[in-house]
Structure formats: structure tokens, C-alpha cells
XYZ file of N, CA, C and O in Angstrom:
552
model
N 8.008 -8.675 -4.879
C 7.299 -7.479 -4.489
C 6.227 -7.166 -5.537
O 6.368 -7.530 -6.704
N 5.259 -6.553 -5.152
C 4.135 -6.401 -5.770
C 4.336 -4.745 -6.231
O 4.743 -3.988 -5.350
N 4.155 -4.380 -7.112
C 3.882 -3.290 -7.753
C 2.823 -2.324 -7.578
O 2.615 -2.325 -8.791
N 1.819 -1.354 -7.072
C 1.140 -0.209 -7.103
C 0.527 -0.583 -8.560
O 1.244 -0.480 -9.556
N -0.855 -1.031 -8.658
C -1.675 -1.273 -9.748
C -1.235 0.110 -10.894
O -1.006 -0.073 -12.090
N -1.192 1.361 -10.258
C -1.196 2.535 -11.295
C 0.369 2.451 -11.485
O 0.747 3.352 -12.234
N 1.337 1.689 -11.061
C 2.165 1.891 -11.729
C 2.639 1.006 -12.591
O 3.577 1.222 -13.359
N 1.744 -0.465 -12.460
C 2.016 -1.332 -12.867
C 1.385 -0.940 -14.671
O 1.876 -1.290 -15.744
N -0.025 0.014 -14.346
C -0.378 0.028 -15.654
C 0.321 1.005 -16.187
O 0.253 1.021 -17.416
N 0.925 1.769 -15.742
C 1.301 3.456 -16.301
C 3.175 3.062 -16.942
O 3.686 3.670 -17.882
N 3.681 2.258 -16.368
C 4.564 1.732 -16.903
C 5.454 0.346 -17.274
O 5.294 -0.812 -16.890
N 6.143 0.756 -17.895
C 7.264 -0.592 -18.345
C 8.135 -0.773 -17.892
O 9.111 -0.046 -18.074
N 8.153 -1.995 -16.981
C 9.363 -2.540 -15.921
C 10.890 -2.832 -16.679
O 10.804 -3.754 -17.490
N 12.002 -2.343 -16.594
C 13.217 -2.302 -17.019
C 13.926 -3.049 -16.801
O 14.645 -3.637 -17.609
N 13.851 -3.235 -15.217
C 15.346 -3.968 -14.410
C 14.885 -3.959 -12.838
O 13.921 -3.407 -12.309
N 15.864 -4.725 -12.319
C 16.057 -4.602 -11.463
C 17.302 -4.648 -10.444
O 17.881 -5.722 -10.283
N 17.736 -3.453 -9.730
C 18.801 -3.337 -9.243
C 19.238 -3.839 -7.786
O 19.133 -5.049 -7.985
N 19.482 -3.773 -7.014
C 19.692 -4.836 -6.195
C 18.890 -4.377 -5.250
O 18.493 -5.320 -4.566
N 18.349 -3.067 -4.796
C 17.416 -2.643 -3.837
C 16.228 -2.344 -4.675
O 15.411 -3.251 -4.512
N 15.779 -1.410 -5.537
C 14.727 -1.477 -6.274
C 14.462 -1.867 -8.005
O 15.165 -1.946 -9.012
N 13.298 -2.012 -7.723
C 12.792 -2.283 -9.437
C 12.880 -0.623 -9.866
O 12.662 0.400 -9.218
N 13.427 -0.937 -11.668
C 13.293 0.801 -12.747
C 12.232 0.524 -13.650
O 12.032 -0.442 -14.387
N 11.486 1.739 -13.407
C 10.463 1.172 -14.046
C 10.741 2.504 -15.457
O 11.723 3.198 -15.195
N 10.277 2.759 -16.345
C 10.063 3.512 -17.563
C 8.557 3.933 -17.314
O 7.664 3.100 -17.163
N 8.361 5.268 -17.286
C 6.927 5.783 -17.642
C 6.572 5.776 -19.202
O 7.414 6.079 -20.047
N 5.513 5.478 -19.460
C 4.807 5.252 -20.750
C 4.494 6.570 -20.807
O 3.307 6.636 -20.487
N 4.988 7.860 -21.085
C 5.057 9.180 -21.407
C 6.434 9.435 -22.278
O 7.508 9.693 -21.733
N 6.242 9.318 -23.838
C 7.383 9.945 -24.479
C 7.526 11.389 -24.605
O 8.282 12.019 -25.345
N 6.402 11.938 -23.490
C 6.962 13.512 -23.348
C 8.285 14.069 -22.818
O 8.868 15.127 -23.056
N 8.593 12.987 -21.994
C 9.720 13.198 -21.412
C 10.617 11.727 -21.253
O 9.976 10.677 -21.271
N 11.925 11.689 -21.118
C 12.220 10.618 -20.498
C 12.411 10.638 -18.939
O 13.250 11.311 -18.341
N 11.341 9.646 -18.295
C 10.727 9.638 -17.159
C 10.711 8.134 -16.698
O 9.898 7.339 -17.170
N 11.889 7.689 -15.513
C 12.143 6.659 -14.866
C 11.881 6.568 -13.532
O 12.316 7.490 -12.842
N 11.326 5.757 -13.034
C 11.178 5.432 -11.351
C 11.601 4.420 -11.107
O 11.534 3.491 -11.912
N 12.427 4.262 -9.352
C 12.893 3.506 -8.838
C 11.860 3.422 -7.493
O 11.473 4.281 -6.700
N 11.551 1.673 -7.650
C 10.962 1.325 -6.369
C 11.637 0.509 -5.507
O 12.015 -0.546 -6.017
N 11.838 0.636 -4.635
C 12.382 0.102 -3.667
C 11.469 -1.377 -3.284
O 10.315 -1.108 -2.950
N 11.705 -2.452 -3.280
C 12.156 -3.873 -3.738
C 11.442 -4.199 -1.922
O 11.960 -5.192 -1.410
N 10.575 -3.608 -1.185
C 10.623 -3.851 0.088
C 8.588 -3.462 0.185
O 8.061 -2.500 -0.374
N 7.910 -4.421 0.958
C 6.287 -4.003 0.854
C 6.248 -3.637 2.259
O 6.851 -3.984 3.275
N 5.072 -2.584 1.881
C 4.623 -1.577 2.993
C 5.661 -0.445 3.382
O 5.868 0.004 4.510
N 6.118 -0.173 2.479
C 7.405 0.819 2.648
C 6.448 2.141 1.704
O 6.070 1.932 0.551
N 6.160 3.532 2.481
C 5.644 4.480 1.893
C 6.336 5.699 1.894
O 5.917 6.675 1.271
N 7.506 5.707 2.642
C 8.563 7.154 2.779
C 9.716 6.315 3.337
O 9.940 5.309 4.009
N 10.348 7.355 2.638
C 11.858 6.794 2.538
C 12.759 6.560 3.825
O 13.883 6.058 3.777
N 11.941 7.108 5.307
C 12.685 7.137 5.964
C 12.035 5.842 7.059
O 12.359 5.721 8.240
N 11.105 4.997 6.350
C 10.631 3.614 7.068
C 11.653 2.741 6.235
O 11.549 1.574 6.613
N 12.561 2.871 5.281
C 13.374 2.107 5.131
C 14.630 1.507 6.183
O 14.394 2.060 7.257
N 15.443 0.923 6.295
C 16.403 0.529 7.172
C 17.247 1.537 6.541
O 17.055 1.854 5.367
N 18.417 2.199 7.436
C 19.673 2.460 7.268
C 20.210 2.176 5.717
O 20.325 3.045 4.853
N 20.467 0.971 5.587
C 21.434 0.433 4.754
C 20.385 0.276 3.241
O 20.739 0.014 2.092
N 19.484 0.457 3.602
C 18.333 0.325 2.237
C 18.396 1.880 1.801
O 18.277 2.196 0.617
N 18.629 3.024 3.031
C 18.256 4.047 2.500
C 19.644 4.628 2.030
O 19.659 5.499 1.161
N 20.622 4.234 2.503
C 21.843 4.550 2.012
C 21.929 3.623 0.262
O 22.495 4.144 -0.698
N 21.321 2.376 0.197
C 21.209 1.897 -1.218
C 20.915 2.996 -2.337
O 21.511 3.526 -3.275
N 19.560 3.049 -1.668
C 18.487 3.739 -1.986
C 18.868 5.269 -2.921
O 18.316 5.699 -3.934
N 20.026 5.846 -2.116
C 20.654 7.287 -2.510
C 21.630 6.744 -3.796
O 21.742 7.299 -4.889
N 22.241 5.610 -3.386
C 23.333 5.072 -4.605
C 22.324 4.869 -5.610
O 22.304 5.693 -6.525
N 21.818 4.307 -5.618
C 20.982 3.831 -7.128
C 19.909 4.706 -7.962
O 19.428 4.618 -9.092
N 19.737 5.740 -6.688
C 18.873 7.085 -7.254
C 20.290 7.736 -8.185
O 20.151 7.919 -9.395
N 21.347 7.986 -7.639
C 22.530 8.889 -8.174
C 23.024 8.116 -8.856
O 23.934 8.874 -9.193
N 23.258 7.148 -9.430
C 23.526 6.212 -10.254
C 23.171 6.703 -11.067
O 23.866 7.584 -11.573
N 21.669 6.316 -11.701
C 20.379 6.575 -12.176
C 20.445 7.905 -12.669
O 20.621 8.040 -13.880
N 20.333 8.955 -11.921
C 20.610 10.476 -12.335
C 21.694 10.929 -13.325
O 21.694 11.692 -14.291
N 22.867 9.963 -12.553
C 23.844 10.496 -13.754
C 24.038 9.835 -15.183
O 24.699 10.408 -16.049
N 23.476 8.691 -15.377
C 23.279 7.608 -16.386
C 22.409 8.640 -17.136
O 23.122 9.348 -17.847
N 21.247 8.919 -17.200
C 20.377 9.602 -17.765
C 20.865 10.967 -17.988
O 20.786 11.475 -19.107
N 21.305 11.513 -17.106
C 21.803 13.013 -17.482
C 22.891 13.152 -18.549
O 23.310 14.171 -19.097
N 23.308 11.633 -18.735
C 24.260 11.811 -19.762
C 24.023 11.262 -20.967
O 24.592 11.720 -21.958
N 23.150 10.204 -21.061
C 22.729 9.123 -22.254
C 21.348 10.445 -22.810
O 21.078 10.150 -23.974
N 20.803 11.230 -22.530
C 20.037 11.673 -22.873
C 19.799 13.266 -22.867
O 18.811 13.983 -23.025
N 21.571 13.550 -22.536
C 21.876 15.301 -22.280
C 21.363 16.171 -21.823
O 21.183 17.275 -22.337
N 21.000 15.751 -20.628
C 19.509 16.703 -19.706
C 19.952 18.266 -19.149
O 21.012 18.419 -18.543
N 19.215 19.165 -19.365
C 19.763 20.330 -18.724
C 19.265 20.171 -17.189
O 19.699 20.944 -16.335
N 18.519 19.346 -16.926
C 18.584 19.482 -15.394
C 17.615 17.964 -15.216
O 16.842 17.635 -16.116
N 17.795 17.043 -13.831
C 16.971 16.069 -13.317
C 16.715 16.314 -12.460
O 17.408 16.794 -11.562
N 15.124 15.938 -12.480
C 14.117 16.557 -11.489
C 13.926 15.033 -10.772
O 13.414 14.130 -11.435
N 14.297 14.838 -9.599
C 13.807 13.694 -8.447
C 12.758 14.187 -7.247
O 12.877 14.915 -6.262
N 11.821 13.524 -7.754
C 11.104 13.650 -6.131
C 10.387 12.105 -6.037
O 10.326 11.287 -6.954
N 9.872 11.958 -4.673
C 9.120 11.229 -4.183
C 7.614 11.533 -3.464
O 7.548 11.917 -2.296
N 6.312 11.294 -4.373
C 5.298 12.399 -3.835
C 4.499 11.461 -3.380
O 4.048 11.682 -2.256
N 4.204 10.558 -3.854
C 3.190 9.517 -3.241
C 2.297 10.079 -2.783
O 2.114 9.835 -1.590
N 1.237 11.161 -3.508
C 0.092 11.480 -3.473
C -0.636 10.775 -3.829
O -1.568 10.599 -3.044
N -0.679 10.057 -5.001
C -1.723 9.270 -5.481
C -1.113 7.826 -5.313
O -1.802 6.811 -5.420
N 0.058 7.821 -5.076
C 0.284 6.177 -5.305
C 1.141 6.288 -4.052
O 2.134 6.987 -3.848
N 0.257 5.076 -2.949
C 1.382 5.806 -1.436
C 2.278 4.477 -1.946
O 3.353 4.685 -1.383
N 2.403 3.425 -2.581
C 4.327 2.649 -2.605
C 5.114 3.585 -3.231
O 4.994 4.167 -4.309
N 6.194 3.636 -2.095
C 7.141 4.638 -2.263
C 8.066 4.070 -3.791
O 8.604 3.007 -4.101
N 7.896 5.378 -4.456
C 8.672 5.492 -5.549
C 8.890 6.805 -5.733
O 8.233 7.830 -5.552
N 10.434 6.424 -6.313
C 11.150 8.103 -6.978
C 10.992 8.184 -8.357
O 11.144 7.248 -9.142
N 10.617 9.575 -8.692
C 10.389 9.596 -9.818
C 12.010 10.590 -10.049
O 12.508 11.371 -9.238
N 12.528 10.210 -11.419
C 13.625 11.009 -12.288
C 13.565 11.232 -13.752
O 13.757 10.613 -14.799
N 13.268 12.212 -13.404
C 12.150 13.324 -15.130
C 13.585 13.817 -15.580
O 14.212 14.705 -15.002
N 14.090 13.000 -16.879
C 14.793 14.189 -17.441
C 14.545 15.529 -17.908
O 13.730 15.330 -18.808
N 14.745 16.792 -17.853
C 14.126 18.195 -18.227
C 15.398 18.948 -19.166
O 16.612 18.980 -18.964
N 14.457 19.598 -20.398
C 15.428 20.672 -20.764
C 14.692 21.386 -21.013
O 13.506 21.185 -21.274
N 15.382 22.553 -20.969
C 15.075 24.064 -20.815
C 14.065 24.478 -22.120
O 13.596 25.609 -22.242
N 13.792 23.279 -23.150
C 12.955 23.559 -24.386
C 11.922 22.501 -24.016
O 11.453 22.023 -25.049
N 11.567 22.135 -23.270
C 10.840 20.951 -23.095
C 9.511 21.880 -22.590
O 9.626 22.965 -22.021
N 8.194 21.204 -22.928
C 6.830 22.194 -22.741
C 6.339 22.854 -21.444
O 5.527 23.751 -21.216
N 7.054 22.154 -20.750
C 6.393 22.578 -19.088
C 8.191 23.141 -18.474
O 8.498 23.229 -17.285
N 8.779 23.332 -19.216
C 9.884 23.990 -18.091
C 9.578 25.633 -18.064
O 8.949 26.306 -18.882
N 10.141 25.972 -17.029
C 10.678 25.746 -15.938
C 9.580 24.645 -14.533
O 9.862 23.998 -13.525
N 8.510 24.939 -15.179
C 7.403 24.454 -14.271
C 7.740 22.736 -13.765
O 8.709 22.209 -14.311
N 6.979 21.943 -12.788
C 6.904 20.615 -13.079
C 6.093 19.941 -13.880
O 5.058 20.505 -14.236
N 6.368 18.638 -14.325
C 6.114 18.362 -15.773
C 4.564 17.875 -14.829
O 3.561 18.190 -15.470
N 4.310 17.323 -13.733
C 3.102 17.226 -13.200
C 1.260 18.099 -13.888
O 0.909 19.260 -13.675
N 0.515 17.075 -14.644
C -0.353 17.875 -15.191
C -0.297 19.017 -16.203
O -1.271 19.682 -16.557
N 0.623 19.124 -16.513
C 1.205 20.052 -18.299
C 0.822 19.532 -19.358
O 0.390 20.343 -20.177
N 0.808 17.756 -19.862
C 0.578 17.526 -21.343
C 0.043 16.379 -20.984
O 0.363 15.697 -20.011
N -0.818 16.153 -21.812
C -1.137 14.941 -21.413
C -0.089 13.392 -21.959
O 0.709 13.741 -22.828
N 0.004 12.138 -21.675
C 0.927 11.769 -22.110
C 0.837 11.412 -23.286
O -0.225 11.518 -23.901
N 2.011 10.888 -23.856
C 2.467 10.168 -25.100
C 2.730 8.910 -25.040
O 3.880 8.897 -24.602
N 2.312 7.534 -25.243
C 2.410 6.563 -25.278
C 4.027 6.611 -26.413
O 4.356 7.327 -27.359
N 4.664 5.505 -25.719
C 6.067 5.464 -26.395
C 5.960 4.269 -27.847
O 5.481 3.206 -27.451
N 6.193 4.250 -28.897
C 6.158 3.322 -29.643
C 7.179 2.195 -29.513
O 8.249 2.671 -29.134
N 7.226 1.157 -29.652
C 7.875 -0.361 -29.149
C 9.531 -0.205 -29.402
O 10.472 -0.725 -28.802
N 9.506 0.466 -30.218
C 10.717 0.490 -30.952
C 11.614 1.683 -29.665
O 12.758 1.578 -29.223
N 10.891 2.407 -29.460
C 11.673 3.545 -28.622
C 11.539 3.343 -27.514
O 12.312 3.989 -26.806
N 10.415 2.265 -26.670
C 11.450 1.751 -25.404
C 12.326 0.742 -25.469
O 12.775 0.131 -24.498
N 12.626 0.520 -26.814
C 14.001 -0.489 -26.831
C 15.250 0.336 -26.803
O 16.271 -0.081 -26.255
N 15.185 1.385 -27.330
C 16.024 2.650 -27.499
C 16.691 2.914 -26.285
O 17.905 2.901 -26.081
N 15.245 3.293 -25.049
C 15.362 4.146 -23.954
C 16.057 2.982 -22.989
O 16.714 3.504 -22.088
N 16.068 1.606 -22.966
C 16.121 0.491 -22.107
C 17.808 0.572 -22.601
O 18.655 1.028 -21.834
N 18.114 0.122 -23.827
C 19.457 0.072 -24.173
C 19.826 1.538 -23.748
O 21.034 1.710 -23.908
N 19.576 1.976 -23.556
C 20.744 3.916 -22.960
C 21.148 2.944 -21.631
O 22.245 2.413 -21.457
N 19.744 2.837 -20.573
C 19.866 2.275 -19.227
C 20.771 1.314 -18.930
O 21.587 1.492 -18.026
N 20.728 0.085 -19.719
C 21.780 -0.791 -19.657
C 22.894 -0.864 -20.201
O 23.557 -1.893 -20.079
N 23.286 0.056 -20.822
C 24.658 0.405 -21.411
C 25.145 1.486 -19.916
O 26.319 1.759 -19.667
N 24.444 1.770 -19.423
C 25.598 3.218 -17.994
C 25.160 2.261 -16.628
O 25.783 2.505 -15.595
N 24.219 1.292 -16.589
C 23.852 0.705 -15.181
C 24.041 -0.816 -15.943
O 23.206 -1.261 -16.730
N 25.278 -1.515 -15.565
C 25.721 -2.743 -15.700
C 25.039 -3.795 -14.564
O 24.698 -4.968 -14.716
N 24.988 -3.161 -13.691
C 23.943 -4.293 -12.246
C 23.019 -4.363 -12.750
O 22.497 -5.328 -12.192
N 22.028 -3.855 -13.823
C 20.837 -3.814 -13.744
C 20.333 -5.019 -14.470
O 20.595 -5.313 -15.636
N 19.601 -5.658 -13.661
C 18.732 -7.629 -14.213
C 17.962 -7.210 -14.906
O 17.307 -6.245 -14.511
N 17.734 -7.734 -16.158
C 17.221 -7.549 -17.197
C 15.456 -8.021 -16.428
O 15.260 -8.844 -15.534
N 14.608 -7.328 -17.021
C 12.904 -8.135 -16.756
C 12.520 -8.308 -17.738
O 12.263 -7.428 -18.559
N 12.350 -9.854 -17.930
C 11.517 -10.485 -19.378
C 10.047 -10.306 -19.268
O 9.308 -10.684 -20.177
């Protein structure tokens, strides 16, 4: 599967789980992961099949709770907006209540933070220590 050019540049590919690729956003404002669903020409979640979209919920909630715990989130924010980028992807923003844009969405608040090398090795090892399915991407 081919990747969405802006997401290909905007982030760092993680893994891949058996229905979609995790990608890492290159924003150390937040810790900020998306799951794409592993399927082309797919732009909303409900052109998926049945059994992709039932995946689809497992590996989002997977995902949610892995992070909500490796990184002590007071709350995870999931949506799917595909305003600017129609391949469907979910975005899962960890948020706490001290973080610059809460209560608001983190959408257009700061501009980003490029992550230094060392701290998406950090953020990748949280991921693969709570999501054991997840295929490593060299």
C-alpha cells in the first residue's frame, strides 16, 4: 500500500499490524500516532468490509489503551478527518490536561516539534513493548 505523500513526509512509519500501518507524527508536542488501514482507495471507514472495520476498532482500541498507559494520558483524542489527506487514517493524540492546547484540539495550536532520533526510539519501544503483533518497519 502506498502511503498519502503528506503523510509519508509528516511521519515515521512504526509497524505494521495486520490491518493497518502505525505511523508516529513528527510532532514532539504531543505523542501523536496514526493507523492506516493497509487497503487503497479506502477514504471512510465505512467503504471498508465488515471484518476490516471490525479489525479496524480492535487495533484502534488496542492502540488507545497501549498509549494511555505507556505515556499516562489524561484523555485520547481519536478522530478520522481526512480534510486534507482523503487516505483514511485515524489519528490518536495523547492529551493532558497541562498540555498547550487543552481542553481545545491540538489541530493548528503550536506549530510542530520535530522529534530528536533518540526519542523516536523511546516512543517506538513504549509501542512495541504493549502491541506484540506489531512488524517491525526497517
Amino acid at each position: 500500500m502506498i502511503l498519502h505523500p503528506q503523510l509519508e513526509k509528516d511521519c515515521f512509519v512504526v509497524g505494521k499490524l495486520p490491518l493497518c500501518t502505525l505511523l508516529l507524527l513528527n510532532d514532539a508536542n504531543y505523542p501523536w500516532f496514526i493507523l492506516v488501514p493497509q487497503r487503497e482507495g479506502i477514504t471512510e471507514i465505512h467503504q471498508l468490509s465488515d471484518e476490516d472495520q471490525q479489525q479496524l476498532m480492535r487495533e484502534s482500541s488496542q492502540l488507545a489503551a497501549v498509549i494511555e498507559k505507556a505515556f499516562n494520558a489524561d484523555k485520547i483524542n481519536i478522530a478520522a478527518l481526512g480534510n486534507m489527506v482523503p487516505q483514511l487514517h485515524i489519528h490518536h493524540i495523547v492529551r493532558y490536561k497541562s498540555d498547550p492546547a487543552w481542553p481545545a484540539p491540538v489541530w493548528g495550536k503550536l506549530e510542530a516539534v520535530p522529534y530528536l532520533d533518540e526519542e523516536v526510539k523511546i516512543l517506538k519501544s513504549h509501542i512495541f513493548q504493549g502491541l506484540p503483533q506489531l512488524v517491525c518497519e526497517s
